[in-house]
mmCIF file of N, CA and C in Angstrom:
data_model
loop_
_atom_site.group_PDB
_atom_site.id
_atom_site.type_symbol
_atom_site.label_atom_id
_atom_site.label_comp_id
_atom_site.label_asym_id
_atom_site.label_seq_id
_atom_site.Cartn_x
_atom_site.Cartn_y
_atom_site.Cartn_z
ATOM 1 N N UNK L 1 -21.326 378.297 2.571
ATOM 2 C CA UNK L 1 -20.136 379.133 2.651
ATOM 3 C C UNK L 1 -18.892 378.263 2.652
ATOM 4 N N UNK L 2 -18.077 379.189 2.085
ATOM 5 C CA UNK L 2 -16.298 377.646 1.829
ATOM 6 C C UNK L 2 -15.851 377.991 3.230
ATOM 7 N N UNK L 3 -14.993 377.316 3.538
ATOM 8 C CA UNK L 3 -14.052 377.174 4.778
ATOM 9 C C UNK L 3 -13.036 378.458 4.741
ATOM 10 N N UNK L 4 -12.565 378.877 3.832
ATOM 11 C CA UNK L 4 -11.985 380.432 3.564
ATOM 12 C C UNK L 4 -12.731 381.701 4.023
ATOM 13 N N UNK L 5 -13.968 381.175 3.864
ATOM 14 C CA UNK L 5 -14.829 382.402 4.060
ATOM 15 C C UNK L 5 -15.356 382.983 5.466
ATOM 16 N N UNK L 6 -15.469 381.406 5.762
ATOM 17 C CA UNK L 6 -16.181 381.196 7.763
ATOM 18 C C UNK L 6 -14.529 382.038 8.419
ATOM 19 N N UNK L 7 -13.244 381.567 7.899
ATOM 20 C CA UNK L 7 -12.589 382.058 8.725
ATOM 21 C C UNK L 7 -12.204 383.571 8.348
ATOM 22 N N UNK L 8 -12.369 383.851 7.301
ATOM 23 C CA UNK L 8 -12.134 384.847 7.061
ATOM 24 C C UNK L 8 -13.143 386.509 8.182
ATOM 25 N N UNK L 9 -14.644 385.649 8.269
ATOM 26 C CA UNK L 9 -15.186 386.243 8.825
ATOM 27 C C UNK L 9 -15.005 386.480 10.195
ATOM 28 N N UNK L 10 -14.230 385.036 10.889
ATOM 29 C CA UNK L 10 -13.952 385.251 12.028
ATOM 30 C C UNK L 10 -12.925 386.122 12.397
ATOM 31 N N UNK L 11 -11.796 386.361 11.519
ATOM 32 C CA UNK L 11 -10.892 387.057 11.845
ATOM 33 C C UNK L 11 -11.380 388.534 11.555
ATOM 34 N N UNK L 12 -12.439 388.822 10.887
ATOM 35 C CA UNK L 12 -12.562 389.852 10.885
ATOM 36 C C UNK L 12 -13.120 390.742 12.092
ATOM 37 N N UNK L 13 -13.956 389.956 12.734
ATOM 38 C CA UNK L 13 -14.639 390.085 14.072
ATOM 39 C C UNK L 13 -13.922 389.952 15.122
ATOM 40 N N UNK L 14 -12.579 388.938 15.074
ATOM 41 C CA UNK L 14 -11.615 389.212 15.843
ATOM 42 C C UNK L 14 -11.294 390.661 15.890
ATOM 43 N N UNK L 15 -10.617 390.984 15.051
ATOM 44 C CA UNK L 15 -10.276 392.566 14.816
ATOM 45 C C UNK L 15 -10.520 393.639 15.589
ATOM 46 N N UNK L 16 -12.268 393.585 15.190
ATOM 47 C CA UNK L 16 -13.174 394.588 15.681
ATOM 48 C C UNK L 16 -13.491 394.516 17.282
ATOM 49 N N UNK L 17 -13.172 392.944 17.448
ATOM 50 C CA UNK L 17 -13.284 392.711 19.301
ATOM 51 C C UNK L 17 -12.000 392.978 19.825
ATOM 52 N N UNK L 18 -11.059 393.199 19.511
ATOM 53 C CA UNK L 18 -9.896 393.006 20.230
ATOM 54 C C UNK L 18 -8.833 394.650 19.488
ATOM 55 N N UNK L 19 -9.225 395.515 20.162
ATOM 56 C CA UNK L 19 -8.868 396.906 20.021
ATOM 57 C C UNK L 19 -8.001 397.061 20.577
ATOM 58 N N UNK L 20 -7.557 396.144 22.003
ATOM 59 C CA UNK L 20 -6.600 396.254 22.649
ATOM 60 C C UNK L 20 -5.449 396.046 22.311
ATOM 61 N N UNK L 21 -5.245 395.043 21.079
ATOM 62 C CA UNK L 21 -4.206 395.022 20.326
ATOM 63 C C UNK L 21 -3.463 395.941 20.046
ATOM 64 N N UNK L 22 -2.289 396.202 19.851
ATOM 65 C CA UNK L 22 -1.100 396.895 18.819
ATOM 66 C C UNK L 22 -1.892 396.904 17.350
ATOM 67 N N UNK L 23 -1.268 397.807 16.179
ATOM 68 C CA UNK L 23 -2.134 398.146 15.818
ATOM 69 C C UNK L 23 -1.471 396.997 14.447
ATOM 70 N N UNK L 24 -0.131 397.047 14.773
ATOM 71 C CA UNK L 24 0.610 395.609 13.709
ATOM 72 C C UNK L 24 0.089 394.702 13.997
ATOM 73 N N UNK L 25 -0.513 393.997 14.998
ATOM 74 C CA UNK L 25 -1.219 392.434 15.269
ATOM 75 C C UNK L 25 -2.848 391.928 14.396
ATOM 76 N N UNK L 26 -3.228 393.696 14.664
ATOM 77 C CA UNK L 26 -4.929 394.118 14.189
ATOM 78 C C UNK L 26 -4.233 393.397 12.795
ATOM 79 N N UNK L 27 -3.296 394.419 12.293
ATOM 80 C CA UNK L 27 -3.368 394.767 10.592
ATOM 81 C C UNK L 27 -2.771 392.935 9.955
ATOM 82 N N UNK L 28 -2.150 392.277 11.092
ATOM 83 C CA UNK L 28 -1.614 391.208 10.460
ATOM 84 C C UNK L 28 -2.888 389.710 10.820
ATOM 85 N N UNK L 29 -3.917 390.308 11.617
ATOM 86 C CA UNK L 29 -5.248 389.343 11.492
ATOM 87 C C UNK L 29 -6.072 389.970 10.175
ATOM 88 N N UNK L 30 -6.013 391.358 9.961
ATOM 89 C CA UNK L 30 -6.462 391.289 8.517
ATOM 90 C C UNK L 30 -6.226 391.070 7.311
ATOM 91 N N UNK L 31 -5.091 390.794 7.223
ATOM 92 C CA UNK L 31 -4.116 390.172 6.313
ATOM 93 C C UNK L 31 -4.549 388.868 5.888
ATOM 94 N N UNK L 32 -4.338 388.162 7.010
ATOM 95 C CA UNK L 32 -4.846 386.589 6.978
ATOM 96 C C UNK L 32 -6.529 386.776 6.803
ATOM 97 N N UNK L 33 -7.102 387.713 6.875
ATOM 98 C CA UNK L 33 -8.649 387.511 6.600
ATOM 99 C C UNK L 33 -8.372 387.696 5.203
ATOM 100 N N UNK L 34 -7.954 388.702 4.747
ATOM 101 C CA UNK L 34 -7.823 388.849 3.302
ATOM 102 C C UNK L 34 -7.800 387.707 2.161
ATOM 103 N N UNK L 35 -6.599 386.859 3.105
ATOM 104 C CA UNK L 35 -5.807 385.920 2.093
ATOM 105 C C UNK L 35 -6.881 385.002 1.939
ATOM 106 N N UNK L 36 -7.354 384.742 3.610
ATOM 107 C CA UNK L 36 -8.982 383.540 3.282
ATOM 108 C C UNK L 36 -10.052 383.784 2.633
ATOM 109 N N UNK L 37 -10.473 385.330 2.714
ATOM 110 C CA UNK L 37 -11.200 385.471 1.813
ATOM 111 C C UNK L 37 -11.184 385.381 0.106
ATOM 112 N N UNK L 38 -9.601 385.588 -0.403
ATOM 113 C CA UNK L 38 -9.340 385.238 -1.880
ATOM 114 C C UNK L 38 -9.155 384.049 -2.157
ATOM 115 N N UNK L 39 -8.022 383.389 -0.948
ATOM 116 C CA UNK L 39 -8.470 381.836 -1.597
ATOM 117 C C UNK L 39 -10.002 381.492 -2.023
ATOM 118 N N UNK L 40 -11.083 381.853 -1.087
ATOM 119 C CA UNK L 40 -12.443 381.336 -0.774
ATOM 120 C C UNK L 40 -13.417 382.129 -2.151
ATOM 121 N N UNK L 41 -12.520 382.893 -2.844
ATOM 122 C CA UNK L 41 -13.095 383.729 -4.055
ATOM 123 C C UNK L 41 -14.049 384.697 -3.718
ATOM 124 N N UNK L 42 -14.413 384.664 -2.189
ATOM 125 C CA UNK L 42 -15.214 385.779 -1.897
ATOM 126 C C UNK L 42 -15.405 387.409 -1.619
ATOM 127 N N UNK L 43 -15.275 387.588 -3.191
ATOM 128 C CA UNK L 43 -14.930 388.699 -3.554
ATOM 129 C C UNK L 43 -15.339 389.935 -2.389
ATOM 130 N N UNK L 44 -16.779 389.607 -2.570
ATOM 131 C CA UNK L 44 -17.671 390.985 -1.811
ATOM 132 C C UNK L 44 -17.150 391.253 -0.553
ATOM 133 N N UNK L 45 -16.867 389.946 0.016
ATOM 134 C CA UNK L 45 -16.087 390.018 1.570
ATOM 135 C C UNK L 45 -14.755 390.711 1.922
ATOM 136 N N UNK L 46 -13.945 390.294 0.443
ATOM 137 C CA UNK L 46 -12.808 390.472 0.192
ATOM 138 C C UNK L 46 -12.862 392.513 0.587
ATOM 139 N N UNK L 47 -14.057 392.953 -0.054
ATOM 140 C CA UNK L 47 -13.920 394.090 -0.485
ATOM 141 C C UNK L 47 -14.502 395.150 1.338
ATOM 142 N N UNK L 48 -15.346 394.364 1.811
ATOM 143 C CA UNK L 48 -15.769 394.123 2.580
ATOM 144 C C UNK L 48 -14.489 394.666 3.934
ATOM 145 N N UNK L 49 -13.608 393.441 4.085
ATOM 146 C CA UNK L 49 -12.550 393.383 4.813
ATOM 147 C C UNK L 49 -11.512 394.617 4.613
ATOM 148 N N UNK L 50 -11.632 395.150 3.207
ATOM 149 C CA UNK L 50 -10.371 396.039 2.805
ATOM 150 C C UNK L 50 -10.464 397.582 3.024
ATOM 151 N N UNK L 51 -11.985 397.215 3.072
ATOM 152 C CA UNK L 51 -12.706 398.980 4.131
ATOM 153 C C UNK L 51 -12.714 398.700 5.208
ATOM 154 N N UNK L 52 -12.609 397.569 6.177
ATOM 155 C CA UNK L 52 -12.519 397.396 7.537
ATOM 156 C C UNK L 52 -10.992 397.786 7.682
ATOM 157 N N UNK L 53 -10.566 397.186 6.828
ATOM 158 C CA UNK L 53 -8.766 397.420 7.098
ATOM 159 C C UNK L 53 -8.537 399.085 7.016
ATOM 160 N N UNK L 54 -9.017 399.978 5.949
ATOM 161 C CA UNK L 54 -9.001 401.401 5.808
ATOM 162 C C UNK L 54 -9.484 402.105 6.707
ATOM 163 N N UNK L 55 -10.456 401.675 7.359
ATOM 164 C CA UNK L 55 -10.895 402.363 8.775
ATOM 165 C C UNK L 55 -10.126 402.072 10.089
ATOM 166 N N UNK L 56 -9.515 400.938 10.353
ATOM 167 C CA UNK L 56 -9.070 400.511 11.074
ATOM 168 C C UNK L 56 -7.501 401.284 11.083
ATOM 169 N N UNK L 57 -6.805 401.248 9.791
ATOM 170 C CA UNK L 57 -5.496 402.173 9.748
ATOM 171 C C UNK L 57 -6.086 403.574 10.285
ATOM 172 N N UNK L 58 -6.607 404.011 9.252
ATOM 173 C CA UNK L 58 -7.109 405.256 9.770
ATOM 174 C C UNK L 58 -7.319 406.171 11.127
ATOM 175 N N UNK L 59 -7.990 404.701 11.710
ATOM 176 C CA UNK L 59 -8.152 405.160 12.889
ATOM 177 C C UNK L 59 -7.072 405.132 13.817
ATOM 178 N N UNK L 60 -5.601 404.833 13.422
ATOM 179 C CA UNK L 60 -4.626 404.823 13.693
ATOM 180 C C UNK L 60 -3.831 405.909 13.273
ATOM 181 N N UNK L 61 -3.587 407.423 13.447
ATOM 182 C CA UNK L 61 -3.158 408.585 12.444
ATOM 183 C C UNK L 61 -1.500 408.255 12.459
ATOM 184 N N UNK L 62 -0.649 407.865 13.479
ATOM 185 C CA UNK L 62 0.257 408.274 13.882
ATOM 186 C C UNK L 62 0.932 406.920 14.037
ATOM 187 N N UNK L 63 2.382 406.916 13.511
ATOM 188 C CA UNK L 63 2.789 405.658 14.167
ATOM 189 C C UNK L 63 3.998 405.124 12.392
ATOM 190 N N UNK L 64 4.685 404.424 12.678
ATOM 191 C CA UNK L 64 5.367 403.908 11.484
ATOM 192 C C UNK L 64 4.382 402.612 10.914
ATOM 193 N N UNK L 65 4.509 402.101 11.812
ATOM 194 C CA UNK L 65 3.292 400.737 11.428
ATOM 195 C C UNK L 65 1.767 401.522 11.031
ATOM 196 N N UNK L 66 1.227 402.795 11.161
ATOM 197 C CA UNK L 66 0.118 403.167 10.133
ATOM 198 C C UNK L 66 0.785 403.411 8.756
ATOM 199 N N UNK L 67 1.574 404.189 9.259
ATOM 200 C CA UNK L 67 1.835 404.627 7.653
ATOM 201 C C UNK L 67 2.339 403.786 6.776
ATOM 202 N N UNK L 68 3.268 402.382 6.733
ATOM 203 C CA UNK L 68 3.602 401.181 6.373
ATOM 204 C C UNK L 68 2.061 400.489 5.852
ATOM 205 N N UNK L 69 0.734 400.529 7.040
ATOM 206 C CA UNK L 69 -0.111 400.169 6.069
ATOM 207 C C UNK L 69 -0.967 400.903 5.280
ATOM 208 N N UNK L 70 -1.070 402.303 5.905
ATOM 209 C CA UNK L 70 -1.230 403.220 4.656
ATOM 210 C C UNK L 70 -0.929 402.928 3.544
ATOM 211 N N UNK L 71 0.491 402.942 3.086
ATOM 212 C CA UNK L 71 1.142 402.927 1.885
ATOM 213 C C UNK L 71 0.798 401.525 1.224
ATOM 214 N N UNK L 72 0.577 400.490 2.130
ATOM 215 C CA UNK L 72 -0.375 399.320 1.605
ATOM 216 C C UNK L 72 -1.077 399.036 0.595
ATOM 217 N N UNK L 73 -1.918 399.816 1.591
ATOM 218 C CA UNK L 73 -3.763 400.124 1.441
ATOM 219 C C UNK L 73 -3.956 400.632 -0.083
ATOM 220 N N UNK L 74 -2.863 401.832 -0.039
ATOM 221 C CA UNK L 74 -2.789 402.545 -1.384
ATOM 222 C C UNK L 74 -2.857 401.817 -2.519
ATOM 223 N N UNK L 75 -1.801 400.781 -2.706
ATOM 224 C CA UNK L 75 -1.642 399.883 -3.486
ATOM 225 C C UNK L 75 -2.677 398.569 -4.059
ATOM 226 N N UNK L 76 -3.546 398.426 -2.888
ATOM 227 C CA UNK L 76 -4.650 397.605 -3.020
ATOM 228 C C UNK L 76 -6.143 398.854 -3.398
ATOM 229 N N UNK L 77 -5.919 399.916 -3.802
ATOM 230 C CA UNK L 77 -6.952 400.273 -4.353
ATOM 231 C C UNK L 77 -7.436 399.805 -5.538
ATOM 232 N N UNK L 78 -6.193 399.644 -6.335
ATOM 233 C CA UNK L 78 -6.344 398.945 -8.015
ATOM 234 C C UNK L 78 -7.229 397.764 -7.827
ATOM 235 N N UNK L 79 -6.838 397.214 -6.137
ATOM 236 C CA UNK L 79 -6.872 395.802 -6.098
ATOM 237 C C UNK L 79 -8.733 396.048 -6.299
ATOM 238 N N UNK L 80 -8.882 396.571 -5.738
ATOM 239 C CA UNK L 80 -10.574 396.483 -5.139
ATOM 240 C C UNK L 80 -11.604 397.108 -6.555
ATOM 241 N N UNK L 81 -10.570 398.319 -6.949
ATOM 242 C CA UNK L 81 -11.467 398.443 -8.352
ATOM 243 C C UNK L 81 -11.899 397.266 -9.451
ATOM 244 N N UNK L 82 -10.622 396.647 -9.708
ATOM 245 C CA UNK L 82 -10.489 395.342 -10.133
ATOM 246 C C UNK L 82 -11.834 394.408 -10.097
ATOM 247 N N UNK L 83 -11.939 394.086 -8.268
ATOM 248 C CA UNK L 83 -12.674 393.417 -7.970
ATOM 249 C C UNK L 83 -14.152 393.777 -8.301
ATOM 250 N N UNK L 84 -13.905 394.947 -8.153
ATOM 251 C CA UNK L 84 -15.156 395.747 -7.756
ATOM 252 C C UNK L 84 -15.658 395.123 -9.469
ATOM 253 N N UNK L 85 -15.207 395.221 -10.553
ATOM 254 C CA UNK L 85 -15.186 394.998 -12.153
ATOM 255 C C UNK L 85 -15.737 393.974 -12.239
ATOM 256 N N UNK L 86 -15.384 392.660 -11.583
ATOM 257 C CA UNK L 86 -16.028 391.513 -11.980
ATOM 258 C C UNK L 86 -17.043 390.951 -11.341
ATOM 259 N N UNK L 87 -17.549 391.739 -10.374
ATOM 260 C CA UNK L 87 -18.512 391.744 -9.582
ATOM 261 C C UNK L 87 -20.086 391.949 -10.108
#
């Protein structure tokens, strides 16, 4: 596994352990998982992380910071079909 990928995974598990967070801190450790996972080319993870991120907003209904990554999320659908393509 590349060094993008190990951390990528960790931050993702961060995430999921640490609920206690605000929900901008969650969305800005998945961010940085994201980015490690594309440097690291690991697509599947990539895709992986971007349904953790959709559940994770989600599970957030209410708030300016959901709907900011709502409107995100939206935008990275292309992203994931994309991915989903060369996969």
């Amino acid at each position: 596994r590349r060094p993008g990928q190990v951390a990528a995974e960790r931050l993702s598990r961060a995430v999921a352990l640490l609920e206690q967070l605000p929900l901008a801190e969650r969305d800005q450790l998945m961010e940085r998982a994201l980015d490690q996972a594309a440097a690291a080319q690991a697509w599947g993870l990539a895709i992986a992380l971007l349904e953790q991120q959709r559940n994770l907003i989600e599970s957030e209904s209410t708030g300016a910071v959901a709907e900011r990554s709502r409107t995100r999320l939206r935008g990275r659908r292309f992203l994931r079909k994309c991915i989903g393509y060369f996969l």
